[in-house]
C-alpha positions as a LaTeX table, in Angstrom:
\begin{tabular}{lrrr}
\hline
Residue & $x$ (\AA) & $y$ (\AA) & $z$ (\AA) \\
\hline
Met1 & 0.23 & 0.41 & 0.17 \\
Gly2 & 1.53 & 3.52 & $-1.18$ \\
Pro3 & 1.59 & 6.82 & 1.14 \\
Val4 & $-2.03$ & 8.43 & 1.98 \\
Ser5 & $-1.76$ & 11.95 & 0.31 \\
Ile6 & $-2.75$ & 15.09 & 3.28 \\
Ala7 & $-5.71$ & 15.84 & 0.58 \\
Ala8 & $-7.52$ & 11.81 & 0.48 \\
Leu9 & $-7.62$ & 11.92 & 4.33 \\
Lys10 & $-9.52$ & 16.15 & 4.19 \\
Pro11 & $-13.36$ & 15.41 & 4.86 \\
Leu12 & $-15.31$ & 16.38 & 1.68 \\
Ala13 & $-16.73$ & 19.14 & 4.15 \\
Pro14 & $-17.32$ & 20.70 & 7.40 \\
Pro15 & $-19.51$ & 18.98 & 9.53 \\
Ala16 & $-22.54$ & 20.52 & 10.42 \\
Thr17 & $-22.58$ & 23.20 & 13.53 \\
Pro18 & $-25.24$ & 22.71 & 16.22 \\
Phe19 & $-28.40$ & 24.25 & 15.27 \\
Ile20 & $-28.07$ & 22.20 & 12.05 \\
Lys21 & $-27.30$ & 18.70 & 14.06 \\
Val22 & $-31.52$ & 19.79 & 15.96 \\
Ile23 & $-33.13$ & 21.76 & 12.72 \\
Gly24 & $-31.97$ & 18.18 & 10.58 \\
Ile25 & $-33.48$ & 16.16 & 13.71 \\
Leu26 & $-36.36$ & 17.87 & 14.27 \\
Ile27 & $-37.81$ & 17.44 & 10.15 \\
Ala28 & $-36.49$ & 14.10 & 10.23 \\
Leu29 & $-38.89$ & 13.91 & 13.51 \\
Trp30 & $-40.95$ & 15.40 & 11.34 \\
Cys31 & $-41.54$ & 13.64 & 8.92 \\
Ala32 & $-41.92$ & 10.72 & 10.36 \\
Ala33 & $-45.17$ & 12.03 & 12.71 \\
Phe34 & $-46.57$ & 12.48 & 9.55 \\
Ala35 & $-45.89$ & 9.43 & 7.41 \\
Ala36 & $-47.17$ & 7.75 & 11.48 \\
Ile37 & $-50.80$ & 9.92 & 10.68 \\
Asn38 & $-50.71$ & 8.55 & 6.65 \\
Ile39 & $-50.13$ & 4.88 & 8.35 \\
Trp40 & $-52.73$ & 4.93 & 11.44 \\
Phe41 & $-54.85$ & 6.62 & 7.74 \\
Glu42 & $-54.28$ & 3.29 & 6.44 \\
Ser43 & $-53.98$ & 1.09 & 9.12 \\
Ser44 & $-57.48$ & 2.25 & 11.16 \\
Asp45 & $-59.60$ & 2.36 & 7.01 \\
Tyr46 & $-60.11$ & 6.23 & 7.92 \\
Phe47 & $-61.01$ & 6.95 & 5.21 \\
Ala48 & $-63.14$ & 4.22 & 4.07 \\
Gln49 & $-66.27$ & 6.30 & 5.46 \\
Gly50 & $-67.93$ & 10.01 & 5.89 \\
Pro51 & $-67.52$ & 12.19 & 2.75 \\
His52 & $-64.54$ & 10.50 & 0.56 \\
Ala53 & $-65.71$ & 7.20 & 1.42 \\
Ala54 & $-66.23$ & 6.86 & $-2.57$ \\
Asp55 & $-62.24$ & 7.78 & $-2.97$ \\
Ala56 & $-60.62$ & 5.69 & $-0.48$ \\
Ala57 & $-58.95$ & 2.90 & $-2.99$ \\
Ala58 & $-57.19$ & 6.36 & $-4.12$ \\
Leu59 & $-56.45$ & 8.25 & $-1.59$ \\
Ser60 & $-55.15$ & 4.51 & 0.02 \\
Val61 & $-52.59$ & 4.69 & $-2.79$ \\
Val62 & $-51.87$ & 8.63 & $-1.80$ \\
Asn63 & $-51.38$ & 7.88 & 1.30 \\
Trp64 & $-49.30$ & 5.44 & 0.76 \\
Tyr65 & $-46.89$ & 7.57 & $-2.20$ \\
Val66 & $-46.41$ & 10.06 & 1.06 \\
Val67 & $-45.80$ & 7.88 & 3.78 \\
Ala68 & $-42.33$ & 7.11 & 0.58 \\
Val69 & $-41.98$ & 10.42 & 0.57 \\
Lys70 & $-41.75$ & 10.99 & 4.12 \\
Val71 & $-38.86$ & 8.10 & 4.44 \\
Leu72 & $-37.33$ & 9.87 & 2.02 \\
Gly73 & $-37.42$ & 12.56 & 3.52 \\
Ile74 & $-35.90$ & 11.53 & 6.86 \\
Ala75 & $-33.01$ & 9.15 & 5.37 \\
Val76 & $-32.56$ & 13.53 & 3.13 \\
Ala77 & $-32.75$ & 15.55 & 6.77 \\
Leu78 & $-30.54$ & 12.83 & 8.30 \\
Leu79 & $-27.63$ & 12.38 & 6.02 \\
Ala80 & $-27.82$ & 16.90 & 6.09 \\
Ile81 & $-26.04$ & 16.76 & 9.02 \\
Arg82 & $-23.96$ & 13.80 & 8.48 \\
Gln83 & $-20.97$ & 14.76 & 6.18 \\
Pro84 & $-20.48$ & 13.72 & 3.28 \\
Arg85 & $-18.74$ & 10.70 & 1.92 \\
Ser86 & $-18.28$ & 11.87 & $-2.44$ \\
Ala87 & $-18.82$ & 14.64 & $-4.07$ \\
Arg88 & $-21.53$ & 12.61 & $-6.16$ \\
Thr89 & $-23.67$ & 11.36 & $-2.92$ \\
Ala90 & $-22.89$ & 15.28 & $-1.76$ \\
Thr91 & $-24.68$ & 16.49 & $-5.73$ \\
Leu92 & $-27.32$ & 14.02 & $-4.72$ \\
Val93 & $-28.25$ & 14.21 & $-1.46$ \\
Gly94 & $-28.30$ & 18.07 & $-1.65$ \\
Met95 & $-30.10$ & 18.27 & $-4.94$ \\
Thr96 & $-33.13$ & 15.58 & $-2.80$ \\
Leu97 & $-32.55$ & 18.73 & 0.62 \\
Trp98 & $-32.91$ & 21.20 & $-2.77$ \\
Ala99 & $-36.10$ & 19.54 & $-4.51$ \\
Ala100 & $-37.43$ & 18.60 & $-0.70$ \\
Phe101 & $-37.54$ & 23.02 & $-0.09$ \\
Ala102 & $-39.29$ & 23.41 & $-3.24$ \\
Thr103 & $-42.01$ & 20.74 & $-2.20$ \\
Ile104 & $-42.78$ & 21.72 & 0.68 \\
Gly105 & $-42.94$ & 26.00 & $-0.75$ \\
Ile106 & $-45.38$ & 25.58 & $-3.21$ \\
Tyr107 & $-47.83$ & 22.94 & $-0.88$ \\
Val108 & $-47.09$ & 26.37 & 1.85 \\
Val109 & $-48.47$ & 29.31 & $-1.40$ \\
Gly110 & $-51.33$ & 26.98 & $-2.56$ \\
Ser111 & $-52.41$ & 27.05 & 0.50 \\
Leu112 & $-51.49$ & 30.33 & 1.76 \\
Val113 & $-53.10$ & 32.25 & $-1.95$ \\
Gln114 & $-56.43$ & 29.41 & $-0.84$ \\
Ile115 & $-56.93$ & 30.87 & 2.03 \\
Ile116 & $-56.72$ & 34.64 & 1.01 \\
Thr117 & $-59.24$ & 32.98 & $-1.19$ \\
Met118 & $-61.33$ & 32.15 & 1.41 \\
Leu119 & $-61.61$ & 34.72 & 3.47 \\
Val120 & $-61.55$ & 37.35 & 1.05 \\
Gly121 & $-64.91$ & 34.97 & $-0.43$ \\
Ile122 & $-62.81$ & 34.64 & $-4.14$ \\
Thr123 & $-63.80$ & 31.21 & $-3.43$ \\
Gly124 & $-65.27$ & 28.49 & $-0.49$ \\
Asp125 & $-67.26$ & 29.42 & 2.23 \\
Pro126 & $-64.46$ & 30.92 & 4.97 \\
Ser127 & $-66.35$ & 29.51 & 8.12 \\
Lys128 & $-64.56$ & 26.42 & 7.20 \\
Leu129 & $-61.13$ & 27.86 & 8.21 \\
Thr130 & $-60.36$ & 25.31 & 10.79 \\
Leu131 & $-58.09$ & 25.89 & 14.29 \\
Gly132 & $-57.45$ & 22.94 & 13.26 \\
Ser133 & $-55.85$ & 23.90 & 9.72 \\
Val134 & $-54.27$ & 27.25 & 10.53 \\
Gly135 & $-52.55$ & 24.31 & 12.06 \\
Tyr136 & $-51.95$ & 22.52 & 10.09 \\
Val137 & $-50.56$ & 24.72 & 7.00 \\
Leu138 & $-47.79$ & 26.44 & 9.51 \\
Ala139 & $-46.82$ & 23.04 & 10.08 \\
Phe140 & $-45.54$ & 22.33 & 7.12 \\
Ser141 & $-44.53$ & 25.73 & 7.59 \\
Ala142 & $-41.45$ & 25.01 & 9.58 \\
Ala143 & $-40.83$ & 22.30 & 7.78 \\
Gly144 & $-40.66$ & 24.39 & 4.18 \\
Thr145 & $-38.55$ & 26.64 & 6.83 \\
Gly146 & $-36.47$ & 23.69 & 8.39 \\
Phe147 & $-36.45$ & 22.36 & 4.65 \\
Gly148 & $-34.46$ & 25.41 & 3.73 \\
Ile149 & $-31.91$ & 26.26 & 6.96 \\
Leu150 & $-30.75$ & 22.42 & 6.04 \\
Ala151 & $-30.59$ & 23.14 & 1.82 \\
Val152 & $-28.86$ & 26.65 & 2.59 \\
Ser153 & $-25.99$ & 25.21 & 5.20 \\
Tyr154 & $-25.86$ & 21.65 & 2.87 \\
Lys155 & $-24.35$ & 24.48 & $-0.30$ \\
Arg156 & $-22.58$ & 25.98 & 1.73 \\
Arg157 & $-20.69$ & 22.89 & 3.33 \\
Thr158 & $-20.14$ & 21.19 & 0.48 \\
Ser159 & $-19.72$ & 24.15 & $-2.51$ \\
Leu160 & $-23.09$ & 22.82 & $-4.05$ \\
Arg161 & $-22.81$ & 24.40 & $-7.31$ \\
Thr162 & $-25.76$ & 26.22 & $-8.59$ \\
Leu163 & $-27.34$ & 23.52 & $-11.74$ \\
Ala164 & $-27.94$ & 21.61 & $-8.88$ \\
Val165 & $-29.81$ & 23.53 & $-6.34$ \\
Val166 & $-31.42$ & 25.10 & $-10.00$ \\
Leu167 & $-32.04$ & 21.21 & $-10.73$ \\
Gly168 & $-33.26$ & 19.47 & $-6.83$ \\
Ile169 & $-35.82$ & 22.43 & $-7.59$ \\
Leu170 & $-36.94$ & 22.01 & $-11.24$ \\
Gly171 & $-37.73$ & 17.88 & $-9.59$ \\
Ala172 & $-39.39$ & 18.92 & $-6.81$ \\
Pro173 & $-42.70$ & 17.05 & $-7.52$ \\
\hline
\end{tabular}
């Protein structure tokens, strides 16, 4: 075995700060909690009765898709606080972080537009807005903010190229 160069021992990126580690863990827990809710929907046949019964089969597909996406969210949030092992891994994790941030951001913006149009009387019934529905949007706003913090931190730590950021945002579901 030949000599090992100092460059080979240098980490690809500096470690995440304690603040970023906490954000990553909180986002992973958020994803796990929301995945658990979707699993509960499925295990309890929540949509089998009531106003959504006719769409129960379609909602089941969506629930399992959402569980898979949230499990991916757990993985990417935890990978965001680790040091990447290769430039390829760093690019993939970075793109996925930006995709998560963009996806949740678009969802939150759409929800806020819906709330505003209901409040000003353009669509829907403002009386349908509840503390629970507003809390739901706030929870997704917090997750979007968390993924945004992770994405920006990861970009800075790994010197992620702008092209990877743009591809992540454009590739968002």
